Coordinates of C-alpha atoms in Angstrom, one line a residue:
M1 CA 79.9 122.1 78.0
G2 CA 82.0 124.7 76.3
D3 CA 80.9 127.1 73.6
A4 CA 81.4 126.9 69.8
A5 CA 81.9 130.0 67.8
R6 CA 83.0 131.2 64.3
P7 CA 85.9 133.6 64.3
T8 CA 84.8 136.9 62.6
T9 CA 87.0 139.7 61.2
L10 CA 86.0 143.1 62.5
P11 CA 87.3 146.6 62.1
C12 CA 89.6 147.7 64.9
S13 CA 87.7 150.8 66.1
P14 CA 88.8 151.1 69.8
P15 CA 85.9 150.7 72.2
A16 CA 86.0 152.0 75.8
A17 CA 88.6 150.1 77.8
H18 CA 87.5 147.6 80.5
H19 CA 89.7 146.8 83.5
H20 CA 89.5 143.1 84.5
G21 CA 92.5 141.3 86.1
P22 CA 96.2 140.8 85.3
L23 CA 98.1 141.3 82.0
H24 CA 99.0 138.0 80.3
Q25 CA 101.6 138.7 77.5
T26 CA 102.7 136.6 74.5
H27 CA 104.5 137.2 71.2
C28 CA 101.8 138.1 68.7
G29 CA 103.6 137.1 65.6
T30 CA 105.2 139.2 62.7
N31 CA 101.7 140.1 61.3
N32 CA 100.4 141.9 64.4
N33 CA 101.4 145.3 65.9
C34 CA 101.0 145.4 69.7
Y35 CA 100.9 148.1 72.1
D36 CA 101.1 147.2 75.8
G37 CA 100.2 150.5 77.4
S38 CA 103.7 151.3 78.5
T39 CA 106.0 154.2 77.5
T40 CA 107.9 151.9 75.0
P41 CA 106.8 153.1 71.5
Y42 CA 105.4 150.2 69.4
E43 CA 104.7 150.5 65.7
S44 CA 101.1 151.5 65.1
R45 CA 98.9 152.7 62.2
D46 CA 96.3 155.5 61.7
Y47 CA 93.1 153.8 61.2
D48 CA 92.2 156.0 58.3
S49 CA 95.7 155.8 56.7
P50 CA 97.4 152.3 57.0
G51 CA 101.2 152.4 56.8
A52 CA 102.8 151.5 53.5
G53 CA 103.9 148.0 53.1
G54 CA 102.0 146.6 56.2
Q55 CA 99.9 143.4 56.1
E56 CA 96.5 143.0 57.4
Y57 CA 94.3 140.0 58.1
R58 CA 91.2 139.6 56.1
G59 CA 88.9 136.7 54.9
G60 CA 91.5 134.1 56.2
N61 CA 94.6 135.7 54.5
F62 CA 97.1 138.4 55.1
E63 CA 97.0 141.1 52.4
N64 CA 98.7 144.5 51.8
A65 CA 97.0 147.2 54.0
N66 CA 96.7 149.6 51.1
D67 CA 94.4 147.0 49.2
L68 CA 91.9 146.7 52.1
S69 CA 88.7 148.5 52.4
M70 CA 86.6 148.7 55.5
P71 CA 84.3 145.6 55.8
S72 CA 80.6 146.2 56.2
Q73 CA 79.1 145.8 59.6
T74 CA 76.8 143.0 58.3
A75 CA 79.7 140.6 58.0
H76 CA 79.3 139.1 61.4
H77 CA 78.3 135.4 61.7
H78 CA 75.3 134.6 63.7
H79 CA 77.3 132.6 66.1
H80 CA 78.6 135.7 67.8
H81 CA 77.5 138.8 69.6
H82 CA 77.7 141.9 67.4
H83 CA 80.0 144.7 68.5
H84 CA 79.6 148.1 66.8
H85 CA 82.1 150.7 67.7
H86 CA 82.6 154.5 66.7
H87 CA 85.7 155.1 64.8
H88 CA 88.2 157.5 66.6
P89 CA 91.5 157.8 64.5
H90 CA 94.5 157.5 66.7
L91 CA 97.0 160.2 65.7
Q92 CA 100.6 159.3 66.2
T93 CA 103.9 161.1 66.1
Q94 CA 106.5 160.5 63.5
E95 CA 108.8 159.1 66.2
Q96 CA 106.2 156.4 67.0
Q97 CA 105.9 155.4 63.4
T98 CA 109.6 154.9 63.0
T99 CA 110.4 152.6 65.8
T100 CA 113.1 150.0 65.3
D101 CA 112.7 146.2 65.6
H102 CA 114.4 146.1 69.0
H103 CA 111.3 147.5 70.6
L104 CA 109.4 144.4 69.9
H105 CA 109.6 141.8 72.7
A106 CA 108.9 138.0 72.3
V107 CA 107.7 136.5 75.6
P108 CA 106.6 132.9 76.4
K109 CA 103.0 131.7 75.4
L110 CA 100.5 131.8 78.2
E111 CA 97.0 130.6 78.4
P112 CA 94.5 133.4 77.2
P113 CA 93.3 135.6 80.1
P114 CA 89.6 135.5 80.8
T115 CA 89.2 139.2 80.5
P116 CA 91.2 142.0 78.9
P117 CA 93.9 143.8 81.0
A118 CA 93.7 147.4 82.2
Q119 CA 94.6 150.1 79.8
S120 CA 95.7 153.7 80.4
E121 CA 92.8 156.0 79.9
D122 CA 94.7 158.0 77.3
V123 CA 95.5 155.0 75.2
P124 CA 92.1 153.6 74.2
G125 CA 91.9 150.6 72.0
V126 CA 90.8 146.9 71.4
V127 CA 92.7 144.5 73.5
C128 CA 93.8 140.9 72.3
A129 CA 92.4 138.1 74.5
G130 CA 95.4 136.0 73.5
C131 CA 98.5 138.2 74.5
G132 CA 96.8 140.9 76.5
L133 CA 98.1 143.7 74.2
R134 CA 96.5 146.5 72.4
I135 CA 95.5 145.6 68.8
S136 CA 96.7 148.3 66.5
D137 CA 95.9 146.6 63.3
R138 CA 93.1 147.8 61.2
F139 CA 91.2 144.6 61.6
Y140 CA 91.0 142.0 64.3
L141 CA 89.2 138.6 64.9
Q142 CA 86.4 138.1 67.2
A143 CA 85.6 134.6 68.6
V144 CA 83.6 133.5 71.6
D145 CA 82.8 137.1 72.5
R146 CA 86.5 138.1 72.7
R147 CA 89.0 140.0 70.3
W148 CA 92.1 138.4 69.0
H149 CA 95.2 139.2 66.9
A150 CA 95.2 136.6 64.0
A151 CA 98.3 134.9 65.3
C152 CA 97.0 134.7 68.9
L153 CA 93.9 132.9 68.1
Q154 CA 95.3 129.4 68.8
C155 CA 94.3 126.2 70.4
S156 CA 95.4 126.2 74.0
H157 CA 96.5 122.6 73.8
C158 CA 98.2 122.0 70.5
R159 CA 98.8 125.7 69.6
Q160 CA 97.2 125.2 66.1
G161 CA 96.2 128.5 64.5
L162 CA 92.4 128.9 64.5
D163 CA 92.2 132.1 62.4
G164 CA 91.4 130.1 59.4
E165 CA 88.9 127.7 61.1
I166 CA 85.1 127.8 60.6
T167 CA 84.5 127.0 64.3
C168 CA 86.5 127.0 67.5
F169 CA 85.5 125.8 70.9
S170 CA 85.8 127.3 74.5
R171 CA 85.8 125.8 77.8
D172 CA 86.9 127.3 81.2
G173 CA 88.4 130.4 79.7
N174 CA 90.5 128.5 77.1
I175 CA 90.0 128.1 73.4
Y176 CA 90.5 124.7 71.6
C177 CA 90.4 123.3 68.1
K178 CA 87.6 120.6 67.6
K179 CA 90.0 117.6 68.1
D180 CA 91.5 118.8 71.4
Y181 CA 88.2 120.1 72.8
Y182 CA 86.8 116.6 72.6
R183 CA 90.1 115.0 73.6
D184 CA 89.9 116.9 76.9
E185 CA 86.3 116.3 77.2
Y186 CA 86.7 112.4 77.2
E187 CA 89.4 110.0 77.8
L188 CA 89.9 106.7 76.0
G189 CA 90.0 103.9 78.5
A190 CA 90.7 100.2 77.7
Y191 CA 91.3 99.8 73.9
G192 CA 92.9 97.5 71.4
Y193 CA 92.0 95.2 68.5
G194 CA 93.0 91.7 67.2
K195 CA 91.8 88.5 65.7
N196 CA 89.8 85.9 67.6
N197 CA 89.3 82.1 67.0
V198 CA 92.3 81.5 64.7
K199 CA 92.1 77.8 64.3
L200 CA 95.1 75.6 63.4
L201 CA 96.2 71.9 63.5
Y202 CA 100.0 71.3 63.9
V203 CA 101.4 68.0 62.9
H204 CA 105.0 67.1 63.6
R205 CA 106.2 64.1 61.7
E206 CA 109.0 62.4 63.6
N207 CA 109.2 59.8 60.9
A208 CA 106.9 58.4 58.3
L209 CA 104.5 56.8 60.7
H210 CA 105.1 58.4 64.1
H211 CA 103.4 61.7 64.6
E212 CA 102.5 64.3 67.2
I213 CA 99.6 66.7 66.8
R214 CA 98.4 69.9 68.5
E215 CA 95.2 71.6 67.7
Y216 CA 94.8 75.2 68.9
E217 CA 92.4 78.1 68.8
V218 CA 94.3 81.4 69.1
D219 CA 93.3 85.1 69.9
T220 CA 95.7 87.8 69.2
H221 CA 95.2 91.2 70.8
L222 CA 97.4 94.3 70.3
R223 CA 97.3 97.8 71.9
L224 CA 99.2 100.5 70.0
I225 CA 101.2 103.3 71.6
S226 CA 99.2 105.9 69.7
Q227 CA 95.4 106.5 69.8
K228 CA 95.3 108.2 66.4
D229 CA 93.5 105.3 64.8
Y230 CA 90.6 106.0 67.2
M231 CA 90.9 109.7 67.6
E232 CA 91.8 110.8 64.2
G233 CA 90.9 108.0 61.8
D234 CA 94.7 107.6 61.0
N235 CA 95.2 104.0 60.1
H236 CA 99.1 104.2 59.3
D237 CA 100.2 102.2 62.6
I238 CA 97.5 99.5 62.4
I239 CA 98.6 95.9 61.8
A240 CA 95.6 94.5 60.2
T241 CA 93.8 91.6 62.0
D242 CA 94.1 89.5 58.9
S243 CA 97.9 90.0 59.1
Q244 CA 97.7 88.9 62.7
K245 CA 96.0 85.7 61.6
N246 CA 98.6 85.1 58.9
T247 CA 101.3 85.6 61.6
V248 CA 99.9 82.8 63.7
Y249 CA 100.1 80.3 60.9
L250 CA 103.6 81.6 59.8
M251 CA 105.0 81.4 63.4
A252 CA 103.6 77.9 63.8
K253 CA 105.2 76.8 60.5
K254 CA 108.5 78.4 61.0
H255 CA 109.1 77.5 64.8
G256 CA 106.7 74.7 65.5
I257 CA 104.6 74.2 68.5
R258 CA 105.5 72.5 71.7
S259 CA 102.9 73.9 74.3
P260 CA 100.3 76.7 74.5
E261 CA 102.4 78.9 76.7
E262 CA 105.4 78.7 74.5
F263 CA 103.6 79.5 71.4
A264 CA 101.9 82.4 73.1
L265 CA 105.3 83.7 74.3
L266 CA 106.6 83.4 70.8
L267 CA 103.8 85.4 69.3
C268 CA 104.2 88.2 71.9
S269 CA 107.9 88.4 71.2
H270 CA 107.3 88.6 67.5
F271 CA 104.7 91.4 67.5
L272 CA 106.7 93.5 70.0
Y273 CA 110.1 93.1 68.1
T274 CA 108.6 93.5 64.6
Y275 CA 106.4 96.6 65.3
E276 CA 107.7 99.4 67.3
Q277 CA 104.2 101.1 67.5
V278 CA 102.8 98.1 69.7
A279 CA 102.6 98.9 73.4
E280 CA 101.1 95.6 74.5
V281 CA 100.4 92.2 73.2
S282 CA 97.8 89.7 74.6
I283 CA 97.6 86.1 73.4
N284 CA 95.1 83.6 74.4
V285 CA 95.5 79.8 73.3
E286 CA 93.1 77.1 73.9
E287 CA 94.1 73.5 73.1
Y288 CA 91.7 70.8 71.9
P289 CA 92.0 67.6 74.0
W290 CA 93.4 65.1 71.6
T291 CA 94.9 62.0 73.2
R292 CA 96.9 59.1 71.6
H293 CA 94.8 56.0 70.9
Y294 CA 96.0 52.8 72.7
V295 CA 95.6 49.2 71.4
Y296 CA 96.0 46.7 74.1
N297 CA 98.0 49.2 76.1
V298 CA 100.3 50.0 73.2
P299 CA 100.3 53.6 71.9
H300 CA 99.3 54.1 68.4
N301 CA 101.8 55.9 66.1
H302 CA 99.3 58.2 64.4
A303 CA 95.8 57.6 65.6
F304 CA 94.2 60.0 68.2
V305 CA 91.0 60.2 70.2
M306 CA 89.3 63.4 71.3
S307 CA 89.1 63.0 75.1
P308 CA 87.5 66.1 76.6
T309 CA 88.3 65.4 80.3
A310 CA 89.4 68.9 80.6
T311 CA 90.3 71.8 78.3
R312 CA 93.8 73.5 78.6
Y313 CA 94.4 77.0 77.8
C314 CA 96.7 79.9 78.6
Q315 CA 96.7 83.7 78.6
V316 CA 100.0 85.6 78.0
S317 CA 100.4 89.3 78.0
Q318 CA 103.5 91.5 77.6
L319 CA 104.1 95.2 77.7
R320 CA 107.0 96.7 75.7
N321 CA 110.3 96.6 77.8
E322 CA 108.6 94.4 80.5
S323 CA 108.5 90.7 81.3
P324 CA 105.7 88.7 80.2
Q325 CA 102.7 87.7 82.3
I326 CA 101.9 84.0 82.0
R327 CA 98.8 82.3 83.2
G328 CA 98.0 78.7 82.6
G329 CA 94.5 77.4 82.9
L330 CA 92.2 74.4 83.1
K331 CA 88.4 74.3 82.6
G332 CA 85.5 71.9 82.1
L333 CA 87.0 69.2 84.5
R334 CA 83.6 67.6 85.7
L335 CA 84.0 65.4 88.9
L336 CA 81.7 63.4 91.0
K337 CA 82.1 61.2 94.1
S338 CA 79.2 59.4 95.7
T339 CA 80.4 59.4 99.3
Q340 CA 83.1 60.7 101.7
S341 CA 81.5 64.2 101.5
S342 CA 79.3 66.0 104.1
F343 CA 78.0 69.5 104.8
T344 CA 76.9 70.2 108.4
D345 CA 76.7 72.7 111.2
F346 CA 76.1 75.8 109.1
I347 CA 73.9 78.7 110.2
Q348 CA 70.5 77.6 111.5
D349 CA 68.0 80.6 111.3
E350 CA 64.6 81.4 109.9
Y351 CA 65.8 81.4 106.3
R352 CA 67.3 77.8 106.4
T353 CA 65.6 74.9 104.8
L354 CA 68.5 72.7 103.9
P355 CA 69.1 69.9 106.5
D356 CA 72.5 68.7 107.8
M357 CA 73.9 66.2 105.3
N358 CA 76.4 63.7 106.8
D359 CA 76.7 61.9 103.5
R360 CA 76.1 63.5 100.1
I361 CA 77.1 63.4 96.4
F362 CA 80.0 65.8 95.8
S363 CA 79.9 67.0 92.2
T364 CA 81.6 70.0 90.5
I365 CA 83.1 71.4 87.2
V366 CA 86.5 72.7 88.1
I367 CA 88.0 75.9 86.6
A368 CA 91.5 76.7 87.6
T369 CA 94.2 79.3 86.6
W370 CA 97.7 79.7 87.9
D371 CA 100.3 82.5 87.5
F372 CA 104.0 81.8 86.7
S373 CA 106.7 83.9 88.3
T374 CA 109.1 83.1 85.5
A375 CA 109.2 81.3 82.1
T376 CA 112.9 80.2 82.4
G377 CA 113.3 76.5 82.7
V378 CA 109.6 75.6 82.8
D379 CA 108.1 72.5 81.5
F380 CA 104.6 73.9 80.7
D381 CA 103.2 70.4 79.8
K382 CA 104.5 68.9 83.0
V383 CA 103.1 71.7 85.1
W384 CA 99.6 71.2 83.6
C385 CA 99.6 67.6 84.3
T386 CA 100.8 68.3 88.0
V387 CA 97.9 70.8 88.5
K388 CA 95.5 68.3 87.2
D389 CA 97.0 65.6 89.5
C390 CA 96.6 67.8 92.6
I391 CA 92.9 68.4 91.8
M392 CA 92.3 64.7 91.5
E393 CA 94.3 63.9 94.6
N394 CA 92.5 66.2 96.8
F395 CA 89.1 65.4 95.4
A396 CA 89.2 61.7 95.0
G397 CA 92.0 60.5 97.3
P398 CA 93.3 56.9 97.5
P399 CA 91.4 54.4 95.3
D400 CA 90.3 52.1 98.0
T401 CA 89.1 54.5 100.7
G402 CA 88.9 58.0 99.0
I403 CA 89.3 61.2 101.0
Y404 CA 87.0 62.9 103.3
S405 CA 85.6 66.3 102.4
P406 CA 83.7 68.5 105.0
S407 CA 83.1 71.2 102.6
V408 CA 83.8 72.3 99.1
Q409 CA 85.8 75.3 100.5
N410 CA 88.0 73.0 102.4
T411 CA 88.8 70.8 99.4
L412 CA 89.4 73.8 97.2
Y413 CA 91.9 75.3 99.7
L414 CA 93.8 72.0 100.1
T415 CA 94.0 71.6 96.3
E416 CA 95.5 75.1 95.8
K417 CA 98.1 74.4 98.7
C418 CA 99.1 71.2 96.9
I419 CA 99.7 73.1 93.6
L420 CA 101.9 75.7 95.3
D421 CA 103.8 73.1 97.2
K422 CA 104.6 71.1 94.2
V423 CA 105.3 73.9 91.5
K424 CA 107.7 76.5 92.7
Q425 CA 107.4 78.6 89.6
I426 CA 103.7 79.3 90.4
Y427 CA 103.2 82.3 92.7
S428 CA 99.4 82.4 92.7
V429 CA 96.5 79.9 91.9
E430 CA 92.7 80.6 91.6
M431 CA 90.0 78.0 91.4
Q432 CA 86.2 77.8 91.0
M433 CA 84.3 74.7 92.2
P434 CA 80.6 75.2 91.6
N435 CA 78.1 72.8 93.0
K436 CA 76.3 70.4 90.6
H437 CA 73.5 69.3 92.7
Y438 CA 72.0 65.9 92.9
F439 CA 69.0 65.6 95.2
A440 CA 67.6 62.3 96.4
L441 CA 64.0 61.7 95.3
D442 CA 61.3 60.9 97.9
F443 CA 59.8 57.6 97.5
S444 CA 57.9 57.4 100.8
K445 CA 54.6 57.5 99.1
F446 CA 55.6 54.3 97.1
S447 CA 56.8 52.1 100.0
K448 CA 54.8 49.1 98.7
L449 CA 56.3 49.4 95.1
V450 CA 60.0 49.9 95.9
Q451 CA 62.1 48.5 98.7
G452 CA 65.9 48.5 99.5
P453 CA 67.9 51.4 101.0
N454 CA 70.9 50.7 99.0
K455 CA 69.2 51.4 95.6
E456 CA 69.0 55.3 95.5
V457 CA 67.8 57.6 92.7
Y458 CA 68.8 61.2 92.5
L459 CA 67.4 64.2 90.5
P460 CA 70.2 66.3 88.9
V461 CA 69.5 70.1 89.3
D462 CA 71.7 72.5 87.4
K463 CA 70.1 75.8 88.3
P464 CA 70.3 77.4 90.7
S465 CA 73.8 76.3 91.9
G466 CA 76.2 77.3 94.5
I467 CA 79.7 78.7 93.6
I468 CA 82.7 78.4 95.7
Y469 CA 85.9 80.1 94.7
A470 CA 89.3 81.3 96.2
R471 CA 92.8 82.4 95.3
L472 CA 95.9 81.3 97.1
D473 CA 99.1 83.5 96.9
R474 CA 102.6 83.1 98.1
K475 CA 103.3 85.6 100.8
T476 CA 106.9 86.2 99.8
L477 CA 107.4 88.9 97.2
C478 CA 110.4 87.1 95.8
A479 CA 108.2 84.3 94.5
R480 CA 107.5 86.6 91.6
L481 CA 111.2 87.4 90.8

């Protein structure tokens, strides 16, 4: 951890010179007189008789040198080491006092050297830790055990002057303002903000009696280009979460709703186009499973039934100046078949208690997600139905005979392959098929009370349960283009 210190104004009585390392030069500013130890004369002052019209730094301000008096040696803050020097006036020639402006050289700003540069033995003086030049001002600043011209005491990162600050911070030989000291110490990782669980029901009235409905729950998340809302408490770029909520309703009213994916794409486009400070938008949409009511196989015009066979959702994210990433999803699809499933020939060792099962109940709750390579020309409603049909086809099979499953792993793989075969706009699909166990009860102790092998009773067991998952990708890179 670095050090914190309070800049202190001290009289510039020249101590004995220390020789430590190379010279780092910078321009010291118009309020500081510098001497670099060379033969080029620089403007300097006698410590007892400041030059007329000069300015000196004192108490956070530059004042006329003639108005300054020597500060008492008790003015040091307790944060610093105290340095007391004997005063040796440095007598100068008239030629040195009348140098012209062309003798002052502005050079690029470099990092403060860790130690003062070497000085000629016949030119004693206090050396600035910022520019490496001799301080010929009557007063200088002391911070973190080093001496500075007022203009040279700057943050190494942002170059903000620190001569008027109460505290400055040091680490690895560099000085920082408080903001940049902690900015360099830590890095903000994932961040953003938004509005969750924005509920809406959209009704499209094709005529007086025939209606279409969609009920959604929407999450909007934004990441701004700047981090100043976190780092500095500056809220000027923030789009309030309440404003994001209002945007969801207004976009639904203005443009209507056709599918979760299209609505999420619309919201991404709106936030990026409307607010230039937004770097990334992420939208999650979950659809409530309303289905149209049928009366004697005739669809009702405006009556609907909540049919939670499976929940449809999507996740769409988009970076500025990049294409959107679209992920469709399905969850909560609970399936069970009472035969045409087995699990045999797995590892036999001292840890195994489960017997081979040539015929068992296969039950699971499917979670599936799929990533689109493009949004152009995609019927998202049709794709969702196709994915669901692939799941049912590979789990259940034909209605009369069904389809055999040697393991959950094999059924999952065949399902994912089916999805990629049928939907060319999908480049990757991922599924989870956890086991929902049903174990046969042992009635051997009740043989006189119950009979009949075809009447079986099972015990549902939810925990613990196995989990099987996999992702299947297209090998060709062009699938994402």
